[in-house]
CSV table of C-alpha atoms and ligand atoms in Angstrom, one decimal:
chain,number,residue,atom,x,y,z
D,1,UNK,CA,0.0,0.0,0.0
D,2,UNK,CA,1.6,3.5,-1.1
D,3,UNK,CA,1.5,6.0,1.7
D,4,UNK,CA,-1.4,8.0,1.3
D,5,UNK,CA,-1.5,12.0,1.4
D,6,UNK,CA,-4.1,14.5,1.6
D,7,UNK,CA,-2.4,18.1,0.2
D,8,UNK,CA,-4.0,21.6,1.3
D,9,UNK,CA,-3.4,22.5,-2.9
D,10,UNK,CA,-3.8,26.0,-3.5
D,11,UNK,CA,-2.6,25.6,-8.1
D,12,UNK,CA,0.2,27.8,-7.5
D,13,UNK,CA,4.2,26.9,-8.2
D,14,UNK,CA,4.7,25.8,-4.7
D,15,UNK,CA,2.1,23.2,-4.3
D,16,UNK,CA,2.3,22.2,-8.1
D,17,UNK,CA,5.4,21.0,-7.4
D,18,UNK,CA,4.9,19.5,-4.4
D,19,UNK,CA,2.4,17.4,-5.7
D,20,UNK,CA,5.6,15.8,-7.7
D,21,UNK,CA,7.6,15.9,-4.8
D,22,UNK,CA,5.7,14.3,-2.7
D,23,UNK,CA,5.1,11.3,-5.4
D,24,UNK,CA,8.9,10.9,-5.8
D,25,UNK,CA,9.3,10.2,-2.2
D,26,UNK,CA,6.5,7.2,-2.4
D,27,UNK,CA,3.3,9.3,-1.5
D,28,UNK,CA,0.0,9.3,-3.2
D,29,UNK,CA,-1.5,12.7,-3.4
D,30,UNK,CA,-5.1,13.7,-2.9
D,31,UNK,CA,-5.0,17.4,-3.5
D,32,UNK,CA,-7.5,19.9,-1.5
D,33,UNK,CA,-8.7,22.7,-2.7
D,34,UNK,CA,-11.0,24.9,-0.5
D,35,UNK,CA,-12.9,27.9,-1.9
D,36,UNK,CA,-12.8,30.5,0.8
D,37,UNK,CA,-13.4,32.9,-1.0
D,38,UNK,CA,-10.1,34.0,-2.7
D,39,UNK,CA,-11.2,34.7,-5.5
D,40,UNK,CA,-9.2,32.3,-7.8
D,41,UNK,CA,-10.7,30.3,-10.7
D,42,UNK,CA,-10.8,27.0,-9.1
D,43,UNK,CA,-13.0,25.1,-12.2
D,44,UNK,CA,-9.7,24.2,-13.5
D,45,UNK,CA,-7.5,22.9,-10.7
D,46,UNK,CA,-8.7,19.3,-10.6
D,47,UNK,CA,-7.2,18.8,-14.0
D,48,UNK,CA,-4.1,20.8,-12.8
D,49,UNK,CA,-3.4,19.0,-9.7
D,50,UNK,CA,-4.1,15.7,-12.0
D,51,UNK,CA,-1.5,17.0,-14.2
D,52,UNK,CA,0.8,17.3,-12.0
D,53,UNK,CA,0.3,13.8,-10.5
D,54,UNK,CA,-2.7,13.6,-8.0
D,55,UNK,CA,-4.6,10.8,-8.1
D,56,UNK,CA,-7.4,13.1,-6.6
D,57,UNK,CA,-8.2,16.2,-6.4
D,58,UNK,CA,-11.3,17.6,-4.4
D,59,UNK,CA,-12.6,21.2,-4.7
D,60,UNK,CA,-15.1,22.3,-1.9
D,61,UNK,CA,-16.3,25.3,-1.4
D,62,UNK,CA,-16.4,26.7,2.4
D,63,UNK,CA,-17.4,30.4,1.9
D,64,UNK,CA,-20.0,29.9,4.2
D,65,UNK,CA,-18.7,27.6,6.9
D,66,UNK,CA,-15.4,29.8,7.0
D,67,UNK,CA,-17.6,32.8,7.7
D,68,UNK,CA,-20.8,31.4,10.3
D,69,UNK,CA,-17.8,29.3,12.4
D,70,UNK,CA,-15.0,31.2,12.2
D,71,UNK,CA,-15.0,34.7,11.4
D,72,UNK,CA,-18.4,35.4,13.3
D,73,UNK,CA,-16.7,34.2,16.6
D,74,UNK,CA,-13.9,36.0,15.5
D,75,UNK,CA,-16.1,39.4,15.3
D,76,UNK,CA,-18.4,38.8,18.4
D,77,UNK,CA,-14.7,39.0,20.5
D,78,UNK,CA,-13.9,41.9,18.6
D,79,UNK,CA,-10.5,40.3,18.0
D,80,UNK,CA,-7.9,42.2,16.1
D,81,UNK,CA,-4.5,41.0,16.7
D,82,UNK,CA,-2.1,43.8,18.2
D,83,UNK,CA,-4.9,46.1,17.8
D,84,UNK,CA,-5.4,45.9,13.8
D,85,UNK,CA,-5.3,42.6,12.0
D,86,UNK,CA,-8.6,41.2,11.6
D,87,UNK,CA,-6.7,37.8,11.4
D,88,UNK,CA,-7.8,37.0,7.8
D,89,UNK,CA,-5.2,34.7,6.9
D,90,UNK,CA,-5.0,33.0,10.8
D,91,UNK,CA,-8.8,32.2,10.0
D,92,UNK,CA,-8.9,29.7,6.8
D,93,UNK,CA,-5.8,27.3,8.5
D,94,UNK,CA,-7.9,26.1,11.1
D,95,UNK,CA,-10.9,25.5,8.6
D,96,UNK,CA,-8.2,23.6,5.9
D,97,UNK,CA,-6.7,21.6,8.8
D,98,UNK,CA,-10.1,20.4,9.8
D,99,UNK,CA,-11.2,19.7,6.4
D,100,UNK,CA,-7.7,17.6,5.9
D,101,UNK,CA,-8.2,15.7,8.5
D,102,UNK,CA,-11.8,14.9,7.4
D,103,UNK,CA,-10.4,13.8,4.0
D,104,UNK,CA,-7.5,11.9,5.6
D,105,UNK,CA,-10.3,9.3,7.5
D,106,UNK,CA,-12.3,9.2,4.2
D,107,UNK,CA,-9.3,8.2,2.1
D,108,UNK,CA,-7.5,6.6,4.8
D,109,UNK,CA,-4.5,8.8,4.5
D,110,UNK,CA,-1.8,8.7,7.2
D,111,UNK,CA,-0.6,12.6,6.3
D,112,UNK,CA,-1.5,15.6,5.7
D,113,UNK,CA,0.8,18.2,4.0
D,114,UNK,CA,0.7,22.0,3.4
D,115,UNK,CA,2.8,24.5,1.5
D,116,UNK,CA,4.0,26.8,4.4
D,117,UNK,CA,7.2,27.8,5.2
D,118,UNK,CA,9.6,27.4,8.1
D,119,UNK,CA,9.6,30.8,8.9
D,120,UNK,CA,6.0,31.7,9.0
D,121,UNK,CA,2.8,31.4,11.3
D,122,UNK,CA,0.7,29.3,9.2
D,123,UNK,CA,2.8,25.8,9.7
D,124,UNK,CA,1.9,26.6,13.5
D,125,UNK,CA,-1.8,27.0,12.7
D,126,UNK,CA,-1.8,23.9,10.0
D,127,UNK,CA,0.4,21.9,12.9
D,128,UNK,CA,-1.4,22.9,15.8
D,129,UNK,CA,-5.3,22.4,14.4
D,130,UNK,CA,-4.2,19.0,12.8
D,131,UNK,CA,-2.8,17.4,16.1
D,132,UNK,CA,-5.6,18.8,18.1
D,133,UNK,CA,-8.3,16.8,15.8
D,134,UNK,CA,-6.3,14.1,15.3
D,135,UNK,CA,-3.1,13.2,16.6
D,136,UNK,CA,-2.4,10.2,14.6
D,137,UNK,CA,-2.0,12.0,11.5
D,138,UNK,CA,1.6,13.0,10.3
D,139,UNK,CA,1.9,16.4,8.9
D,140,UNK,CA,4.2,17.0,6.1
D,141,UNK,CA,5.8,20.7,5.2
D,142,UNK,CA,7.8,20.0,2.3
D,143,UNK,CA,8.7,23.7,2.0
D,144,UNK,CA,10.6,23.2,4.7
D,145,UNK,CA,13.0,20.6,3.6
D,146,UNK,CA,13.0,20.3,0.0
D,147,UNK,CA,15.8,21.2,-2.0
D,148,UNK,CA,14.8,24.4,-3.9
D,149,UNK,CA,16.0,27.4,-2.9
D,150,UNK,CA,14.4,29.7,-6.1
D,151,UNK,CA,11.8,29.9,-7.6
D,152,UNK,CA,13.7,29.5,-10.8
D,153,UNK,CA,14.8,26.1,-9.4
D,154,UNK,CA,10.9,25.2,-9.2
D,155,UNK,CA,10.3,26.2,-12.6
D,156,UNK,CA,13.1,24.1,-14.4
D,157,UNK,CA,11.8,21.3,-12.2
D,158,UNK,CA,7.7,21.7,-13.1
D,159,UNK,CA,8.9,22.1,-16.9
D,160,UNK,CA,11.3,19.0,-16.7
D,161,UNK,CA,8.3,17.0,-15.0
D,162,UNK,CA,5.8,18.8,-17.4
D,163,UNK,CA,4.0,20.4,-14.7
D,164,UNK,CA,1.4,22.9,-15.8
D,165,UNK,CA,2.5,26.3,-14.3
D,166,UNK,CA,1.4,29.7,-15.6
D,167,UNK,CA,4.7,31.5,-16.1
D,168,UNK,CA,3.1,35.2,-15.8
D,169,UNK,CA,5.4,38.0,-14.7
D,170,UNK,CA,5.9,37.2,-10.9
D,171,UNK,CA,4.4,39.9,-9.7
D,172,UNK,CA,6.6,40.8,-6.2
D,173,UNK,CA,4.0,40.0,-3.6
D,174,UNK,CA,3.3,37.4,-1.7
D,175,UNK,CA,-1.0,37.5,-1.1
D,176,UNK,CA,-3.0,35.3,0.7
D,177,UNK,CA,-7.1,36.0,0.0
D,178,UNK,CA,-10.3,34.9,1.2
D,179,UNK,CA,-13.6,36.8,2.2
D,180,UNK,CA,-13.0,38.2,5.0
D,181,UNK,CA,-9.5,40.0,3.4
D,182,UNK,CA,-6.4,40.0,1.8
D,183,UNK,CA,-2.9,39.7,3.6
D,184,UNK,CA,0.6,40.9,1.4
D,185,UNK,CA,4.2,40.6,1.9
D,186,UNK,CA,7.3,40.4,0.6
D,187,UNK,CA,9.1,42.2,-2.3
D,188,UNK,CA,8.9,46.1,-1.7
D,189,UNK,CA,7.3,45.6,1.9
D,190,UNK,CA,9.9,44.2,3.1
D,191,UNK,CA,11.0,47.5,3.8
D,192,UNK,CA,9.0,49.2,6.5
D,193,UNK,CA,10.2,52.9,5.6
D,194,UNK,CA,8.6,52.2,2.1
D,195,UNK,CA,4.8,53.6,1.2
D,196,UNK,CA,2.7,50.3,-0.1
D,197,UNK,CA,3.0,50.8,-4.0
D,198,UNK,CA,-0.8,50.8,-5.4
D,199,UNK,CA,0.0,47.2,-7.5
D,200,UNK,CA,0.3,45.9,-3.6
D,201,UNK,CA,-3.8,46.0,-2.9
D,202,UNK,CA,-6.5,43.6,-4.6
D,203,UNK,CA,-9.9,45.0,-3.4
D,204,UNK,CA,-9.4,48.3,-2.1
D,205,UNK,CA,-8.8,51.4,-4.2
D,206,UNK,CA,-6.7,54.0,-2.4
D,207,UNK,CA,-8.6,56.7,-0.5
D,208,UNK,CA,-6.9,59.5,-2.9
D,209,UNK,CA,-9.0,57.7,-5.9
D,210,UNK,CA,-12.1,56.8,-3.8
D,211,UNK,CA,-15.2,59.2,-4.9
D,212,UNK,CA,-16.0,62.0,-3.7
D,213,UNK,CA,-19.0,61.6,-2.3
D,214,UNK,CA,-19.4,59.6,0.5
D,215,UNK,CA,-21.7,56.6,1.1
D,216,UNK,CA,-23.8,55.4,3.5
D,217,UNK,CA,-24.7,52.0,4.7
D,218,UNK,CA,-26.9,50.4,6.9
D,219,UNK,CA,-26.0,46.9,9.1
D,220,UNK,CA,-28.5,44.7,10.3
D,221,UNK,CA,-28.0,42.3,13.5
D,222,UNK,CA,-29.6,39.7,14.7
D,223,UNK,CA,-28.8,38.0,17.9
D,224,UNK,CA,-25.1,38.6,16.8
D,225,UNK,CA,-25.1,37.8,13.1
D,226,UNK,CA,-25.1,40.2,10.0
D,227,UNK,CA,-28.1,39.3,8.4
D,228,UNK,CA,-29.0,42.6,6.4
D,229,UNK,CA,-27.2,45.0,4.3
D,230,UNK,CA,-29.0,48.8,3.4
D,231,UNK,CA,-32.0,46.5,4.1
D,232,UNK,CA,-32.2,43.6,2.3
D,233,UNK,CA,-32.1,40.5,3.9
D,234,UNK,CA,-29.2,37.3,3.4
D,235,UNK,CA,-29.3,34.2,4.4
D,236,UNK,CA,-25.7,33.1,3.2
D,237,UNK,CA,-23.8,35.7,5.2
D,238,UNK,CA,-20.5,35.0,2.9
D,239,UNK,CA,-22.8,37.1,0.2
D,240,UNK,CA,-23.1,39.6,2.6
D,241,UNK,CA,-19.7,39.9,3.6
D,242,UNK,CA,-18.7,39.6,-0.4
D,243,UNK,CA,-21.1,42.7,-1.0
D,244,UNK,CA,-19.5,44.5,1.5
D,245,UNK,CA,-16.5,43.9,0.7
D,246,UNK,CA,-17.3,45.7,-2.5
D,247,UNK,CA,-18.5,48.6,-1.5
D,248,UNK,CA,-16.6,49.3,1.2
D,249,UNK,CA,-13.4,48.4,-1.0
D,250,UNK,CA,-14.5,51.0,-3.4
D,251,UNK,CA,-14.3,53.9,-0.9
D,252,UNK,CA,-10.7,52.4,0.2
D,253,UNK,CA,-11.9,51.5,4.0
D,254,UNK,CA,-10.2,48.6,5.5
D,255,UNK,CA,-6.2,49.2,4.5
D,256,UNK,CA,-3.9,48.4,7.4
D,257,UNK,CA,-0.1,48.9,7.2
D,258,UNK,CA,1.7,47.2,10.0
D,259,UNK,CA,4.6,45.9,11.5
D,260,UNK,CA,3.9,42.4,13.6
D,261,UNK,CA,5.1,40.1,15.8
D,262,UNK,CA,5.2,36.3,14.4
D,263,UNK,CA,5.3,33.6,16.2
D,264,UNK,CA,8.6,32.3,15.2
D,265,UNK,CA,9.9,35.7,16.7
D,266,UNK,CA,10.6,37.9,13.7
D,267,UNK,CA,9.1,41.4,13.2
D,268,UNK,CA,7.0,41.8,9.7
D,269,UNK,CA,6.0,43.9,7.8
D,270,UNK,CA,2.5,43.4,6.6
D,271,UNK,CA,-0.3,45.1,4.8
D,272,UNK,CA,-3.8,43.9,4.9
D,273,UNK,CA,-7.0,44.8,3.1
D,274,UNK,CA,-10.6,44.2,5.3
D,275,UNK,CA,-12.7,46.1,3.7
D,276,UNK,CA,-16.2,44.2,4.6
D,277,UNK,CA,-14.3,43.0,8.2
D,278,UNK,CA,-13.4,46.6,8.9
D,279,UNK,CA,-17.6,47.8,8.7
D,280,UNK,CA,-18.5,44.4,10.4
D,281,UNK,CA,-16.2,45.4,13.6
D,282,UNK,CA,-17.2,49.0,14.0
D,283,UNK,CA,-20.8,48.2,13.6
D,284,UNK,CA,-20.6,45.3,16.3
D,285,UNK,CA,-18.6,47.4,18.7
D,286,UNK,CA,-21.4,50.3,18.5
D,287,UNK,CA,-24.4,48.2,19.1
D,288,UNK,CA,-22.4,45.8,22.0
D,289,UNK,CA,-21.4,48.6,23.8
D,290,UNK,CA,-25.1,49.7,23.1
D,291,UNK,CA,-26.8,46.7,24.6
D,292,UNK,CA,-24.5,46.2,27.5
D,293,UNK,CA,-24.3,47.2,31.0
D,294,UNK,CA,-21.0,49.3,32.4
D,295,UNK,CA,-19.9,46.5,33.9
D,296,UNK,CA,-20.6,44.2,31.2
D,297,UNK,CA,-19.1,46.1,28.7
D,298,UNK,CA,-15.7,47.1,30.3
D,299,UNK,CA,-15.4,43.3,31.5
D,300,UNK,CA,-15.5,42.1,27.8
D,301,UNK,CA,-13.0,45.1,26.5
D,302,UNK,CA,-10.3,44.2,28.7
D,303,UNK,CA,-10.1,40.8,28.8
D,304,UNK,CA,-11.5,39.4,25.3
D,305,UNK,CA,-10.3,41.2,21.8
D,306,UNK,CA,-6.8,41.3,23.2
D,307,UNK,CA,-6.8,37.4,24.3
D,308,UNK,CA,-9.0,36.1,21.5
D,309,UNK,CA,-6.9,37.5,18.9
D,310,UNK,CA,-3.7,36.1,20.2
D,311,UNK,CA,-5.3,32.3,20.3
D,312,UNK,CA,-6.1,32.9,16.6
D,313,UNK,CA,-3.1,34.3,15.9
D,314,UNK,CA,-1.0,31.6,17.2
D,315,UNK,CA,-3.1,28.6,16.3
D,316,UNK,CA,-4.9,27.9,19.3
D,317,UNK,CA,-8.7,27.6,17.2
D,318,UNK,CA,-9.5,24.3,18.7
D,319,UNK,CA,-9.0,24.4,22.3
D,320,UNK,CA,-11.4,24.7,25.2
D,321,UNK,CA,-10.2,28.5,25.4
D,322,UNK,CA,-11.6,29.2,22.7
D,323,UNK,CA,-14.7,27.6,23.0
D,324,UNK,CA,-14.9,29.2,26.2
D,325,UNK,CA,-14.8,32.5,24.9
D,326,UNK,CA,-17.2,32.0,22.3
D,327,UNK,CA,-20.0,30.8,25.3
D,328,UNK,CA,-18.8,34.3,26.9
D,329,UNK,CA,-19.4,36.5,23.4
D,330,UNK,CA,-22.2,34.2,22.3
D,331,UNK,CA,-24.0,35.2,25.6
D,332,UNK,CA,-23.4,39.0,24.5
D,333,UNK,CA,-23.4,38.4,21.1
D,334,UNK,CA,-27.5,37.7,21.3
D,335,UNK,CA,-28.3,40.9,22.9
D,336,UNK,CA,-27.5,41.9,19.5
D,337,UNK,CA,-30.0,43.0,17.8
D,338,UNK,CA,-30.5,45.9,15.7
D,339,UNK,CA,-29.2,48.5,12.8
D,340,UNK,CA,-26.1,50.6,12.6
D,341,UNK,CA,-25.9,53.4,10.2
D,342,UNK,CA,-22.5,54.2,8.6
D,343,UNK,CA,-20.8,56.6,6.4
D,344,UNK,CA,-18.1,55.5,4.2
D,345,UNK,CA,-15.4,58.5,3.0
D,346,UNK,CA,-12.3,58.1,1.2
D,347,UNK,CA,-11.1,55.0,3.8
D,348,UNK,CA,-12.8,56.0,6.3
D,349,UNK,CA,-15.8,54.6,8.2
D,350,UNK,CA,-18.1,56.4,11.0
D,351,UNK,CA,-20.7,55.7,12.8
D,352,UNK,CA,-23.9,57.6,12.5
D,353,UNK,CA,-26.7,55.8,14.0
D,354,UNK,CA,-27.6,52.9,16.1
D,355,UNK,CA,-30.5,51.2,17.5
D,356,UNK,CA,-31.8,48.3,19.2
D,357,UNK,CA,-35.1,46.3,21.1
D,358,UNK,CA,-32.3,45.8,23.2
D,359,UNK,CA,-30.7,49.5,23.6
D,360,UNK,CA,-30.0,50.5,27.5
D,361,UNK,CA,-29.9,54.0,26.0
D,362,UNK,CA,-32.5,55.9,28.0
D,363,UNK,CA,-33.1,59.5,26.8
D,364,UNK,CA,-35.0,60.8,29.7
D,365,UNK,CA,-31.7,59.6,32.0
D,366,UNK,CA,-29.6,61.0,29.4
D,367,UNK,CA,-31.0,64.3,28.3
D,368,UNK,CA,-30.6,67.8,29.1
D,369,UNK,CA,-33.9,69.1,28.2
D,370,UNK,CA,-37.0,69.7,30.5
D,371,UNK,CA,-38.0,65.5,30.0
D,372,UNK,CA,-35.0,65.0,32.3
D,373,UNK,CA,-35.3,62.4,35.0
D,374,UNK,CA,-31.9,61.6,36.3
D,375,UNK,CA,-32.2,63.1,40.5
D,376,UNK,CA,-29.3,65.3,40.3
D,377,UNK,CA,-29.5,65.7,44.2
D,378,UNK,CA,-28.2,62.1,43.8
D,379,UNK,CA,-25.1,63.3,42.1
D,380,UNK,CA,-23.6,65.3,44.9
D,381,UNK,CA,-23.6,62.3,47.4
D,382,UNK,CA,-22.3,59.9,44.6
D,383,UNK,CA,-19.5,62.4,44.2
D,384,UNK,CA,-18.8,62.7,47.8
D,385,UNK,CA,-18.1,59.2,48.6
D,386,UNK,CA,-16.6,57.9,45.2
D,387,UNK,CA,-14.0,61.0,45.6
D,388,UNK,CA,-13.1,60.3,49.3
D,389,UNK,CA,-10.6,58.3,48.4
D,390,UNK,CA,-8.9,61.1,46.5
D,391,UNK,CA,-9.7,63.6,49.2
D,392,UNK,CA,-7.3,61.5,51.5
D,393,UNK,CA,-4.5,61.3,49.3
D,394,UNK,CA,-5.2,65.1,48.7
D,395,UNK,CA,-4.8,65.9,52.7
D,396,UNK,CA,-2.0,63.8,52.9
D,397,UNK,CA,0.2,65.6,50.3
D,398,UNK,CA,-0.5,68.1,52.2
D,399,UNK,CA,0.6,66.9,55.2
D,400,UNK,CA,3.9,65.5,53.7
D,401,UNK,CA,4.9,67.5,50.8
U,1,LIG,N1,0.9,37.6,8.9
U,1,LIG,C1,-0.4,37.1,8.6
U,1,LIG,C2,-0.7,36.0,9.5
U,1,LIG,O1,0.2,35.4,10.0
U,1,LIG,C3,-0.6,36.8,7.2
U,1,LIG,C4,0.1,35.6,6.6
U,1,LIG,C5,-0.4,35.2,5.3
U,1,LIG,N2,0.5,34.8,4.3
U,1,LIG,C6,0.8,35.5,3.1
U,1,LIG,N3,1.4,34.9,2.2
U,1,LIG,N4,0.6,36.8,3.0
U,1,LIG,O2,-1.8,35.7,9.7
């Protein structure tokens, strides 16, 4: 029996040639091919991955999964990692992994293999995700111990194999893509003092270009899921997210330039493109902080979007934590209910109505006119006794200058 292998197969150079690889060293190859939404024409990489020696090659499109299981928990916590990245790429590699293992008990494969690199995050994620579902299966990372060093190298050995690559003009970058956003490196990027050229971005234009008049959308929430968009209804949220994406990208919201802390310890230079993610997040934030207490509230902004977005980051999706944390935003997440209004401006995005069945706004508390009801009286004993403790400090700097 040939040693079985089921490949997360993307159609690019890398895992073209990997296919080969992996046959030369005794492996049958079942490629894998999810559609998250990247945008690629995927109707032709069965007969591609065939081509270059799979004896499989499954196609499956996840749009909608990827979006309901992982980035919706992903929004509820708010989670942006180091403050800004909406973890875009960090979200597919627990959905692949699962899906490999899945196909690794169908065909009986004893491997799994993906095209990351030593140096990166994803092999964590890939790693990680696999052992936690099942830790019989071996993973493979050819990138890390093949032979080639250029991509030149790869391109004699796909020709001299007749492996079907498209030799285009390389462009620089290298892009990863689904729905929920785009993440680029390398070439030009690599140096952090350098402005993102405009050939870097795939769905946003730049804010410069974006029109001049701005444009105004309105979110719909229900118990913590986008389910309308300027007031029509979805029931695939991916389409949602896909027609956001579009018009947000078109008024250049969603572009983040920054440096970041990998796992493996380097700094990186990285430039991302959310444009849909970006709305979803400041629409959530205004009706949570809407629907929750004080207390509620505060609790949830100091101890979630900062934690959740590290267990994504560093490939910690399936673990109790995290399902831990979903209960907690869950819990939240179905006080919410209800529209946000936003204006979209040459990359920017604000806020300009919200409202809920579940709003703890109350205008007679909050107002200044003659409807008020708040007891002021109340106010100066309130002050009184919170302040005391700043009162004694106060008299003893005083005392002891
Ligand atoms: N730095 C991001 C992360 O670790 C993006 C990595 C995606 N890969 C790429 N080829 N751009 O999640």
């Amino acid at each position: 029996m040939p040693k079985r292998v089921i490949l997360a197969y993307s159609g690019g150079l890398d895992t073209s040639v990997m296919v080969r690889w992996l046959t030369e060293k005794g492996f049958e190859v079942i490629t894998y091919t999810a559609n998250v939404g990247q945008g690629d024409e995927l109707s032709e990489i069965p007969e591609k991955a065939k081509a270059s020696g799979a004896v499989e090659a499954i196609v499956e499109d996840v749009r909608e999964e990827f979006v309901r299981e992982y980035c919706l928990p992903t929004l509820r916590a708010l989670a942006l990692y180091e403050g800004r990245y909406p973890l875009t790429a960090s979200l597919s590699r627990p959905l692949i992994s699962k899906k490999l293992v899945e196909y690794a008990r169908k065909f009986r494969a004893d491997y799994v293999a993906h095209g990351s690199t030593g140096k990166g995050n994803d092999q964590v994620r890939f790693e990680l995700s696999v052992w936690a579902l099942d830790p019989d299966i071996e993973v493979l990372a050819p990138v890390r111990e093949w032979e080639f060093r250029a991509r030149e190298e790869q391109i004699e050995y796909a020709k001299k194999h007749s492996i079907p690559v498209k030799v285009t003009k390389e462009k620089p970058y290298s892009i990863d893509r689904n729905l929920w956003g785009v993440s680029i490196e390398c070439g030009p990027l690599e140096d952090p003092w350098e402005e993102p050229p405009e050939d870097a971005f795939q769905i946003t234009v730049s804010p410069e270009k974006a029109p001049d008049d701005p444009e105004s959308v309105t979110l719909g929430f229900e118990r913590g899921v986008p389910v309308s968009l300027n007031g029509k209804k979805y029931d695939r949220i991916h389409k949602l997210v896909e027609d956001l994406n579009s018009i947000a990208g078109r008024h250049g919201v969603g572009r983040i330039d920054m440096v970041e802390n990998r796992l493996v310890g380097i700094k990186s230079r990285e430039v991302y493109e959310a444009p849909g993610a970006t709305v979803l997040y400041t629409a959530y934030r205004e009706l949570l902080s809407l629907v929750t207490d004080r207390f509620t509230f505060h609790y949830f902004l100091s101890h979630i979007p900062h934690e959740y977005a590290k267990l994504v980051y560093e490939g910690l999706w399936f673990t109790p934590l995290r399902e831990a944390m979903d209960a907690f935003t869950s819990r939240l997440g179905d006080l919410v209910t209800g529209e946000v209004k936003l204006k979209l401006y040459r990359g920017s995005v604000t806020v300009v109505g919200r409202r809920s069945p579940n709003s703890l706004y109350e205008e007679e508390l909050a107002t200044y006119s003659e409807k008020d009801a708040f007891d002021h009286t109340a106010g100066k004993l309130f002050t009184k006794v919170w302040g005391l403790p700043l009162k004694v400090l106060g008299r003893r700097s005083k005392r002891t200058p």
